[in-house]
Amino acid sequence: IDMRQHSGEHPRLGVVDVCPFIPIQGIDMEACATLAARVGANVAERTGAPVYLYGASASSPGRTKLSSLRRGEYEGLEARLTDGAATNHDITRHPDFGAETWTQEAAKSGGCTYGARPVLIAYNVNVPEPDAIVAKRIGTIVRGSGRIIARQGDSKLRTSGMIPSVQGMGVVLEQHGISQVSMNLTNAEECGLLHSFETVKSLAADHGLEVTGSELVGLVPLRCMLEAGRWYAPESRDD
């Protein structure tokens, strides 16, 4: 992939946008963090791509959030590496490894993020509308970071969202003629599939829309599937 010719709906910093290391079994978070940093350094050395570390691998507390390191995305990376009019704070602006200036390698590959984190569930709920107007509104309501409700010069007034451990946004699926509330569930203990689906379903109903299904991307803890199954099919419970 040549990032100079790439476009898409989902936020991304480069070809390998994010590579997480997750302690599932037989390894702890600290070991995953060390491994992620080692791999990131190796990738930067071999490819010349700018590499950022996030999560438990972050080099400072202000660099832990993936969204902070992604800010400006690929399109803002050149300004970011040339000290131009970047949208990034000085804390998150420069990579941990690799190119610190705008090079041909950086232009082609974009930036990469490596880090260690707990299990994250990528989960999308379908909303029957072609333009994502309601889906985007729901995304700003459910996500923990909330939404900006007023601006005055450089100052912003933000209200918090419903669920602290959810990252959410609304996107259009043109091929299917529908939209989705696309979510990352960063703490399955606090909010799993059941809670997030029913929240989006309720908010969509407030706008006269009935959700039409959902999509799971990647793996999910078994307990989340069992929780949803017991709710939607209580007669199947094995007590």
mmCIF file of C-alpha atoms in Angstrom:
data_model
loop_
_atom_site.group_PDB
_atom_site.id
_atom_site.type_symbol
_atom_site.label_atom_id
_atom_site.label_comp_id
_atom_site.label_asym_id
_atom_site.label_seq_id
_atom_site.Cartn_x
_atom_site.Cartn_y
_atom_site.Cartn_z
ATOM 1 C CA ILE A 1 0.000 0.000 0.000
ATOM 2 C CA ASP A 2 1.224 3.482 -0.864
ATOM 3 C CA MET A 3 -0.330 5.897 1.624
ATOM 4 C CA ARG A 4 0.015 8.730 -0.884
ATOM 5 C CA GLN A 5 -2.804 7.075 -2.836
ATOM 6 C CA HIS A 6 -4.915 5.799 0.063
ATOM 7 C CA SER A 7 -8.197 7.075 1.456
ATOM 8 C CA GLY A 8 -10.806 5.592 3.772
ATOM 9 C CA GLU A 9 -13.337 6.118 6.542
ATOM 10 C CA HIS A 10 -11.419 4.821 9.542
ATOM 11 C CA PRO A 11 -8.788 6.983 11.271
ATOM 12 C CA ARG A 12 -5.294 5.788 10.366
ATOM 13 C CA LEU A 13 -1.730 7.001 10.616
ATOM 14 C CA GLY A 14 -0.148 4.683 8.082
ATOM 15 C CA VAL A 15 0.012 1.281 6.405
ATOM 16 C CA VAL A 16 0.493 -0.519 9.727
ATOM 17 C CA ASP A 17 -1.702 1.834 11.690
ATOM 18 C CA VAL A 18 -1.597 -0.079 14.966
ATOM 19 C CA CYS A 19 -0.032 -3.315 16.180
ATOM 20 C CA PRO A 20 -1.116 -4.196 19.735
ATOM 21 C CA PHE A 21 0.496 -6.769 22.021
ATOM 22 C CA ILE A 22 -2.093 -8.251 24.386
ATOM 23 C CA PRO A 23 -1.388 -10.509 27.389
ATOM 24 C CA ILE A 24 -3.792 -13.408 26.916
ATOM 25 C CA GLN A 25 -2.060 -16.279 28.687
ATOM 26 C CA GLY A 26 1.419 -17.027 30.012
ATOM 27 C CA ILE A 27 2.691 -13.440 29.751
ATOM 28 C CA ASP A 28 2.036 -10.217 31.643
ATOM 29 C CA MET A 29 1.500 -6.636 30.509
ATOM 30 C CA GLU A 30 5.038 -5.546 31.355
ATOM 31 C CA ALA A 31 6.546 -8.240 29.143
ATOM 32 C CA CYS A 32 4.170 -7.319 26.313
ATOM 33 C CA ALA A 33 5.143 -3.659 26.654
ATOM 34 C CA THR A 34 8.824 -4.520 26.377
ATOM 35 C CA LEU A 35 8.209 -6.761 23.376
ATOM 36 C CA ALA A 36 6.140 -4.106 21.581
ATOM 37 C CA ALA A 37 8.886 -1.514 22.045
ATOM 38 C CA ARG A 38 11.514 -3.937 20.781
ATOM 39 C CA VAL A 39 9.502 -4.781 17.668
ATOM 40 C CA GLY A 40 8.718 -1.115 17.022
ATOM 41 C CA ALA A 41 12.392 -0.190 17.184
ATOM 42 C CA ASN A 42 13.254 -3.022 14.808
ATOM 43 C CA VAL A 43 10.579 -1.972 12.302
ATOM 44 C CA ALA A 44 11.809 1.616 12.370
ATOM 45 C CA GLU A 45 15.406 0.535 11.830
ATOM 46 C CA ARG A 46 14.534 -1.761 8.922
ATOM 47 C CA THR A 47 11.982 0.438 7.123
ATOM 48 C CA GLY A 48 12.680 4.021 8.153
ATOM 49 C CA ALA A 49 9.021 4.492 9.103
ATOM 50 C CA PRO A 50 8.195 6.768 12.047
ATOM 51 C CA VAL A 51 7.089 4.554 14.953
ATOM 52 C CA TYR A 52 5.061 5.654 17.964
ATOM 53 C CA LEU A 53 4.587 3.661 21.179
ATOM 54 C CA TYR A 54 1.257 3.737 23.033
ATOM 55 C CA GLY A 55 -0.572 2.042 25.882
ATOM 56 C CA ALA A 56 1.642 0.317 28.431
ATOM 57 C CA SER A 57 4.604 0.818 26.067
ATOM 58 C CA ALA A 58 4.220 4.617 25.956
ATOM 59 C CA SER A 59 7.362 6.608 26.684
ATOM 60 C CA SER A 60 5.419 9.144 28.778
ATOM 61 C CA PRO A 61 1.932 9.353 30.358
ATOM 62 C CA GLY A 62 0.784 11.847 27.731
ATOM 63 C CA ARG A 63 1.404 9.331 24.945
ATOM 64 C CA THR A 64 -0.683 6.401 26.204
ATOM 65 C CA LYS A 65 -3.828 7.066 24.133
ATOM 66 C CA LEU A 66 -3.780 5.798 20.564
ATOM 67 C CA SER A 67 -6.199 8.548 19.535
ATOM 68 C CA SER A 68 -3.732 11.206 20.709
ATOM 69 C CA LEU A 69 -0.918 9.721 18.640
ATOM 70 C CA ARG A 70 -3.221 9.371 15.613
ATOM 71 C CA ARG A 71 -4.385 12.982 15.722
ATOM 72 C CA GLY A 72 -4.018 14.585 12.317
ATOM 73 C CA GLU A 73 -3.806 11.105 10.770
ATOM 74 C CA TYR A 74 -1.641 10.427 7.731
ATOM 75 C CA GLU A 75 -2.639 13.666 6.031
ATOM 76 C CA GLY A 76 -1.187 15.665 8.927
ATOM 77 C CA LEU A 77 2.009 13.635 9.289
ATOM 78 C CA GLU A 78 4.138 15.781 6.979
ATOM 79 C CA ALA A 79 3.396 18.947 8.958
ATOM 80 C CA ARG A 80 3.937 16.990 12.147
ATOM 81 C CA LEU A 81 7.445 15.886 11.126
ATOM 82 C CA THR A 82 8.463 19.214 9.610
ATOM 83 C CA ASP A 83 7.308 21.338 12.562
ATOM 84 C CA GLY A 84 4.614 22.809 10.366
ATOM 85 C CA ALA A 85 1.059 23.647 11.378
ATOM 86 C CA ALA A 86 0.441 20.281 13.027
ATOM 87 C CA THR A 87 -2.597 19.525 15.171
ATOM 88 C CA ASN A 88 -0.494 17.509 17.621
ATOM 89 C CA HIS A 89 0.708 18.596 21.019
ATOM 90 C CA ASP A 90 4.482 18.693 21.478
ATOM 91 C CA ILE A 91 4.185 15.689 23.803
ATOM 92 C CA THR A 92 2.750 13.467 21.057
ATOM 93 C CA ARG A 93 4.217 15.061 17.961
ATOM 94 C CA HIS A 94 7.470 13.188 17.389
ATOM 95 C CA PRO A 95 7.978 9.421 16.955
ATOM 96 C CA ASP A 96 9.774 7.204 19.440
ATOM 97 C CA PHE A 97 11.780 5.532 16.679
ATOM 98 C CA GLY A 98 12.482 6.042 12.996
ATOM 99 C CA ALA A 99 12.181 9.083 10.774
ATOM 100 C CA GLU A 100 11.817 12.394 12.590
ATOM 101 C CA THR A 101 11.716 14.295 9.300
ATOM 102 C CA TRP A 102 9.510 13.893 6.231
ATOM 103 C CA THR A 103 11.191 11.329 3.987
ATOM 104 C CA GLN A 104 10.103 9.331 0.950
ATOM 105 C CA GLU A 105 9.840 6.261 3.191
ATOM 106 C CA ALA A 106 7.601 8.125 5.617
ATOM 107 C CA ALA A 107 5.480 9.496 2.771
ATOM 108 C CA LYS A 108 4.864 5.997 1.418
ATOM 109 C CA SER A 109 4.367 4.074 4.667
ATOM 110 C CA GLY A 110 2.976 6.717 6.989
ATOM 111 C CA GLY A 111 3.425 6.221 10.714
ATOM 112 C CA CYS A 112 3.132 3.029 12.764
ATOM 113 C CA THR A 113 1.980 2.560 16.341
ATOM 114 C CA TYR A 114 3.032 -0.330 18.561
ATOM 115 C CA GLY A 115 2.009 -0.927 22.135
ATOM 116 C CA ALA A 116 0.676 -3.200 24.844
ATOM 117 C CA ARG A 117 -2.893 -3.048 26.096
ATOM 118 C CA PRO A 118 -5.706 -5.186 27.542
ATOM 119 C CA VAL A 119 -8.216 -6.951 25.291
ATOM 120 C CA LEU A 120 -10.139 -4.491 23.122
ATOM 121 C CA ILE A 121 -13.401 -5.434 21.412
ATOM 122 C CA ALA A 122 -14.033 -3.877 17.994
ATOM 123 C CA TYR A 123 -17.801 -3.854 17.644
ATOM 124 C CA ASN A 124 -20.101 -2.085 15.183
ATOM 125 C CA VAL A 125 -23.879 -1.691 15.322
ATOM 126 C CA ASN A 126 -25.847 -1.224 12.080
ATOM 127 C CA VAL A 127 -28.161 1.772 11.747
ATOM 128 C CA PRO A 128 -30.575 1.882 8.759
ATOM 129 C CA GLU A 129 -29.689 5.280 7.306
ATOM 130 C CA PRO A 130 -27.522 6.140 4.277
ATOM 131 C CA ASP A 131 -25.749 9.236 5.615
ATOM 132 C CA ALA A 132 -24.678 8.388 9.210
ATOM 133 C CA ILE A 133 -26.309 11.511 10.631
ATOM 134 C CA VAL A 134 -27.835 9.623 13.554
ATOM 135 C CA ALA A 135 -24.925 7.167 13.804
ATOM 136 C CA LYS A 136 -22.433 10.018 14.206
ATOM 137 C CA ARG A 137 -24.627 11.632 16.834
ATOM 138 C CA ILE A 138 -24.858 8.365 18.764
ATOM 139 C CA GLY A 139 -21.086 7.906 18.504
ATOM 140 C CA THR A 140 -20.489 11.219 20.260
ATOM 141 C CA ILE A 141 -23.013 10.355 22.973
ATOM 142 C CA VAL A 142 -21.729 6.891 23.897
ATOM 143 C CA ARG A 143 -17.981 7.498 23.715
ATOM 144 C CA GLY A 144 -16.227 8.355 26.933
ATOM 145 C CA SER A 145 -14.540 11.458 25.531
ATOM 146 C CA GLY A 146 -17.968 12.939 24.782
ATOM 147 C CA ARG A 147 -18.348 15.788 22.342
ATOM 148 C CA ILE A 148 -17.553 19.446 21.936
ATOM 149 C CA ILE A 149 -20.688 21.484 22.583
ATOM 150 C CA ALA A 150 -19.298 25.016 22.224
ATOM 151 C CA ARG A 151 -16.231 26.870 20.951
ATOM 152 C CA GLN A 152 -14.883 30.308 21.718
ATOM 153 C CA GLY A 153 -11.651 31.133 19.943
ATOM 154 C CA ASP A 154 -9.159 28.410 20.864
ATOM 155 C CA SER A 155 -11.247 27.328 23.858
ATOM 156 C CA LYS A 156 -13.584 24.339 23.719
ATOM 157 C CA LEU A 157 -16.412 23.282 25.997
ATOM 158 C CA ARG A 158 -16.811 19.502 26.102
ATOM 159 C CA THR A 159 -19.416 17.289 27.727
ATOM 160 C CA SER A 160 -18.484 13.764 28.823
ATOM 161 C CA GLY A 161 -19.998 10.697 27.184
ATOM 162 C CA MET A 162 -22.131 7.893 28.586
ATOM 163 C CA ILE A 163 -19.542 5.115 28.862
ATOM 164 C CA PRO A 164 -15.932 5.961 29.848
ATOM 165 C CA SER A 165 -14.475 2.791 28.321
ATOM 166 C CA VAL A 166 -16.034 3.245 24.864
ATOM 167 C CA GLN A 167 -14.531 4.934 21.820
ATOM 168 C CA GLY A 168 -17.227 5.569 19.228
ATOM 169 C CA MET A 169 -17.897 7.195 15.878
ATOM 170 C CA GLY A 170 -20.470 7.019 13.087
ATOM 171 C CA VAL A 171 -19.482 5.836 9.605
ATOM 172 C CA VAL A 172 -21.240 5.264 6.280
ATOM 173 C CA LEU A 173 -21.208 1.852 4.575
ATOM 174 C CA GLU A 174 -21.955 3.017 1.037
ATOM 175 C CA GLN A 175 -21.879 -0.473 -0.454
ATOM 176 C CA HIS A 176 -24.714 -1.593 1.827
ATOM 177 C CA GLY A 177 -26.641 1.678 1.975
ATOM 178 C CA ILE A 178 -26.491 1.804 5.772
ATOM 179 C CA SER A 179 -24.420 3.346 8.534
ATOM 180 C CA GLN A 180 -22.716 1.979 11.617
ATOM 181 C CA VAL A 181 -21.867 3.138 15.085
ATOM 182 C CA SER A 182 -18.287 1.886 15.147
ATOM 183 C CA MET A 183 -16.967 1.252 18.656
ATOM 184 C CA ASN A 184 -13.888 0.103 20.493
ATOM 185 C CA LEU A 185 -14.792 -1.374 23.870
ATOM 186 C CA THR A 186 -11.631 -0.900 25.905
ATOM 187 C CA ASN A 187 -12.846 -2.487 29.146
ATOM 188 C CA ALA A 188 -15.018 -5.557 28.646
ATOM 189 C CA GLU A 189 -15.702 -5.780 32.386
ATOM 190 C CA GLU A 190 -17.343 -2.350 32.329
ATOM 191 C CA CYS A 191 -19.046 -2.504 28.938
ATOM 192 C CA GLY A 192 -19.300 -5.586 26.749
ATOM 193 C CA LEU A 193 -21.338 -6.510 23.681
ATOM 194 C CA LEU A 194 -24.693 -6.575 25.462
ATOM 195 C CA HIS A 195 -24.372 -3.181 27.129
ATOM 196 C CA SER A 196 -23.037 -1.422 24.033
ATOM 197 C CA PHE A 197 -25.608 -2.939 21.653
ATOM 198 C CA GLU A 198 -28.560 -2.096 23.872
ATOM 199 C CA THR A 199 -27.261 1.444 24.414
ATOM 200 C CA VAL A 200 -27.014 2.113 20.673
ATOM 201 C CA LYS A 201 -30.380 0.413 20.109
ATOM 202 C CA SER A 202 -32.038 2.688 22.675
ATOM 203 C CA LEU A 203 -30.470 5.865 21.287
ATOM 204 C CA ALA A 204 -31.374 4.936 17.703
ATOM 205 C CA ALA A 205 -34.976 4.350 18.792
ATOM 206 C CA ASP A 206 -35.037 7.909 20.150
ATOM 207 C CA HIS A 207 -34.564 8.998 16.517
ATOM 208 C CA GLY A 208 -37.185 6.621 15.150
ATOM 209 C CA LEU A 209 -34.670 4.076 13.851
ATOM 210 C CA GLU A 210 -34.432 0.364 14.614
ATOM 211 C CA VAL A 211 -30.934 -1.127 14.518
ATOM 212 C CA THR A 212 -30.608 -3.979 12.030
ATOM 213 C CA GLY A 213 -27.773 -6.044 13.439
ATOM 214 C CA SER A 214 -24.164 -5.760 14.458
ATOM 215 C CA GLU A 215 -20.655 -6.742 13.420
ATOM 216 C CA LEU A 216 -17.837 -8.128 15.524
ATOM 217 C CA VAL A 217 -14.317 -7.503 14.223
ATOM 218 C CA GLY A 218 -11.710 -9.861 15.634
ATOM 219 C CA LEU A 219 -11.751 -11.760 18.906
ATOM 220 C CA VAL A 220 -13.950 -11.326 21.960
ATOM 221 C CA PRO A 221 -13.759 -12.744 25.502
ATOM 222 C CA LEU A 222 -16.025 -15.766 25.963
ATOM 223 C CA ARG A 223 -17.718 -14.196 28.988
ATOM 224 C CA CYS A 224 -19.069 -11.386 26.761
ATOM 225 C CA MET A 225 -20.678 -13.889 24.405
ATOM 226 C CA LEU A 226 -22.174 -15.828 27.308
ATOM 227 C CA GLU A 227 -23.529 -12.650 28.904
ATOM 228 C CA ALA A 228 -25.296 -11.699 25.669
ATOM 229 C CA GLY A 229 -26.584 -15.236 25.154
ATOM 230 C CA ARG A 230 -28.093 -15.413 28.629
ATOM 231 C CA TRP A 231 -29.850 -12.095 28.056
ATOM 232 C CA TYR A 232 -31.295 -12.812 24.614
ATOM 233 C CA ALA A 233 -31.990 -16.517 25.144
ATOM 234 C CA PRO A 234 -32.740 -16.901 28.870
ATOM 235 C CA GLU A 235 -34.473 -20.229 28.259
ATOM 236 C CA SER A 236 -31.098 -21.647 27.183
ATOM 237 C CA ARG A 237 -29.390 -20.893 30.477
ATOM 238 C CA ASP A 238 -27.572 -23.758 32.076
ATOM 239 C CA ASP A 239 -28.280 -23.124 35.747
#
